[in-house]
Amino acid sequence: MNYGYFDNEKREYVIDVPETPYPWINYFGLENFFSLFSNTGSGYCFYKDARLRRLLRYRYNDVPATSTGRYFYIKDGGEIYNIAKYPAKTPLDSYECRHGLGYSKISSSKNGVETSQLAYVPLGINAEVHVINFKNTTDSLKNLKLFSYFEFCLWDALDDQTNFQRNYSIGQVEVEDNFIFHVTEYRERRNHYAYMWSNCDIAGFDTDRESFLGLYNGLESPKAVCEGASANSIAHGWAPIASQSVEVSIAPGTEKEIIFVLGYEKNAEEDKFKEGEPNFEKAYKSALTFKREDIVKIQLIELKRYWDDVLSNYNLESSDDKLNTMINIWNQYQCMVTFHMSRSASFFESGVGRGMGFRDSNQDILGFVHQIPKKARERLIDIAATQFKDGSVYHQYQPLTKKGNADIGGGFNDDPLWLILSVITYIKESGDFAILSEKVKYEDKPDGTMKDHLFASFKHVVNNKGPHGLPLIGRADWNDCLNLNAHSTKPGESFQTHGTADGRVAESVMIAGLFIYVAEMMEELLKKTGDSKGEKYVRKESQKVVEAVNLHGWDGEWFVRAYDAYGAPIGSKECDEGKIFIESQGWCVMAGIGLDDGRAKKAIDSVEKILETEQGIVLQQPPYLTYHENLGEISSYPPGYKENAGIFCHNNSWITCAQAKLGMGDAAFRTYSKIAPAYIKDQKLHKTEPYVYSQMIAGRDAATFGEAKNSWLTGTASWCFVAASQWILGIYPEFDGLKIDPCLPEHLKEYTIKRKFRGTQYAIHVSNPNNAQKGVKEIKIDGEIVVGNIIPILDKAEVMVEVTM
Ligand code: BGC
């Protein structure tokens, strides 16, 4: 069963019922102010940091699924309803939600009145805008009452939901004309405030939740709305809200528009007060912007232009509409969102926990860097500065303070390597070799350049190897749930921090594959920059790990996954459960191990035979049925969920890449399309948003095989974009130009890619008359045949490329 469809013309996803199998959300914000907004308006917003500067309260894991949000109630005579149906639940005559790039619009109709709520975060202002439009399609005058309802969070979202004995007494607001200011702690320790403003004459307001709702009414039937009048309440502690009521009178056949702005402002210490009172000048100024008649139109055009520009860096025209939808719109959009959010705020990530993960943020750059290389550069410098001189890194860091998260610490031994991958990917995209000499401090030392950081990352593996000469795993590698040194036996112990990071026995074959892969990139970089000593060193160290994998990483039919703290193999035919894992197959093949002697092909054949299902490839088989203290969290999940044999979408993309490396075009595309949202067949079963990737889909050992969880914030977004745009469609940014090396499925006979690269606009037309899965026969640049498959950097505005497979 389906609940919506793509409108590619408008770059929107259209949802036609409010009761989706889970709230289907969208994100707004491109700078510092971000919002999460569901198809019924639930969600919240924050300035920079979802934990420390949250403007609106959101109750996670609440019932009904869509509870806290920004709601607009309409009172029409004796009836009350919401534009998005909820929370009032009054049946509507029609409903539609369009999620677009950086905005959403919910439209509905009731009793002859068409209403809509258009919500977005404009460029250049730290605010969320809600434009409410009414159209009277009846023959008589309509007199309605409109009530807005927003519940403030007392800034620190964790404290807000835990420290009630204090928080029920600190909430403060101020009301001035059509402004409501949320000023909790402003007079004491904060320099920031939130405000709610509307552009019309208001009939009344409420700032105290209980006065508006009534303590026992709930959001379904707020007291003020039922009575048809705001109570003009001022919150003294308890739960401050922003609600304004407006009398709306609409003549037959006419429309009315009302704008509500929820904003954030901060003042310099010396400007905090004016004549002893909080200084709200900045809010007045922002609100003034909205007095312009056509402001909404202008702001939406600006947003559209922003996206036109970003998406024009990579555009595909092909006969596969679903592929076009993914590549040109939704996958790139998700990459932008994961770049901004990392794993902090979604409907599955509470915004108080994981912040910006080191490995996550580095990988997010891979699918984002071609969009805005400059922003990727800033992020790389922030991330690298949380590295220690010995190459180890903080596992997470805070976007507001840019400091590492000491609660989790470090010890995840794959982490440092992702920095090498992301920095070199950035250089290949931008040509900015200067980043290598950029001064970037270490967490524990003031000196260092970016190049030093790359070497520190590399040496961290070189200096931390185990008994088989393979990289030590530390707390865990990419698979955060394979905790080989935790040995946790008590409930409540965190698998991420329990035990030791310093185990000298447990090793990871996946880190080995990743190390060899990034070593090759590093060698190429060092060669390019004339550092032959460095190049030789990297090659030598990489070769040692290749030998270790050859000796101890091959199991006969596939690559071993790891060795536990007792030196026993994991992901081997010797094991009863977890005989084969996906990650080491992907990474060892991508690293080129066993390409020449058939092992790489054999490993991928084993993946297809043992791990592949119709919904995607599961992480390992057979699943763990009991808890294994030597393995940790992975065996604590029921079979088929998460890392315990779930379809963990992120690593499916590595198999796509590995299959492409082997020239298996049909197989690579099959792996890609099994998890790509546009190809989802049953949205009801899939449950989460059908326009973005989810972290995982329940595997075939689960009771709910095919059901997805943890949508939006996943490395799947970046990796699937890389897998499709580079490994399948074959356009690889390299130091000296664009490499063309497609690996194609049978149905892609020809396509055109418009790619902006280092200031030149390329139109690359690929045709495959011979049905080749791999292998470029000829490339013509502006009509001239070239040798090899690299399109060099040309000093031209536009270049036409003709590729024949
Ligand atoms: C984490 C990643 C991790 C992955 C696999 C995700 O939830 O954010 O850092 O690599 O799970 O365990």
PDB file of C-alpha atoms in Angstrom, residues 74-76 113 133-138 140-146 200-201 203 245-258:
ATOM      1  CA  ILE A  74      -9.422  26.769  13.353  1.00  0.00           C
ATOM      2  CA  LYS A  75     -12.745  27.358  15.014  1.00  0.00           C
ATOM      3  CA  ASP A  76     -15.614  27.431  12.577  1.00  0.00           C
ATOM      4  CA  VAL A 113     -12.725  26.750   3.212  1.00  0.00           C
ATOM      5  CA  ASN A 133      -3.655  30.837   3.826  1.00  0.00           C
ATOM      6  CA  PHE A 134      -7.450  30.733   3.742  1.00  0.00           C
ATOM      7  CA  LYS A 135      -9.694  30.611   0.718  1.00  0.00           C
ATOM      8  CA  ASN A 136     -13.438  30.839   1.031  1.00  0.00           C
ATOM      9  CA  THR A 137     -15.023  28.770  -1.739  1.00  0.00           C
ATOM     10  CA  THR A 138     -18.582  29.195  -0.423  1.00  0.00           C
ATOM     11  CA  SER A 140     -21.298  33.347   2.128  1.00  0.00           C
ATOM     12  CA  LEU A 141     -19.019  35.248   4.444  1.00  0.00           C
ATOM     13  CA  LYS A 142     -16.914  33.031   6.693  1.00  0.00           C
ATOM     14  CA  ASN A 143     -16.026  34.185  10.194  1.00  0.00           C
ATOM     15  CA  LEU A 144     -13.344  31.912  11.606  1.00  0.00           C
ATOM     16  CA  LYS A 145     -10.995  32.033  14.554  1.00  0.00           C
ATOM     17  CA  LEU A 146      -7.397  30.964  14.133  1.00  0.00           C
ATOM     18  CA  CYS A 200      -1.733  40.777  11.789  1.00  0.00           C
ATOM     19  CA  ASP A 201      -3.857  42.274  14.522  1.00  0.00           C
ATOM     20  CA  ALA A 203      -7.424  39.102  19.181  1.00  0.00           C
ATOM     21  CA  SER A 245      -5.600  34.097  18.193  1.00  0.00           C
ATOM     22  CA  VAL A 246      -6.831  35.956  15.160  1.00  0.00           C
ATOM     23  CA  GLU A 247     -10.339  36.724  13.929  1.00  0.00           C
ATOM     24  CA  VAL A 248     -10.445  35.779  10.267  1.00  0.00           C
ATOM     25  CA  SER A 249     -13.281  37.054   8.191  1.00  0.00           C
ATOM     26  CA  ILE A 250     -13.236  35.978   4.542  1.00  0.00           C
ATOM     27  CA  ALA A 251     -15.641  37.179   1.902  1.00  0.00           C
ATOM     28  CA  PRO A 252     -16.912  34.598  -0.622  1.00  0.00           C
ATOM     29  CA  GLY A 253     -14.360  33.715  -3.275  1.00  0.00           C
ATOM     30  CA  THR A 254     -11.526  35.612  -1.546  1.00  0.00           C
ATOM     31  CA  GLU A 255      -8.310  34.649   0.226  1.00  0.00           C
ATOM     32  CA  LYS A 256      -6.513  35.736   3.367  1.00  0.00           C
ATOM     33  CA  GLU A 257      -2.922  35.184   4.372  1.00  0.00           C
ATOM     34  CA  ILE A 258      -1.375  35.420   7.840  1.00  0.00           C
TER      35      ILE A 258
END
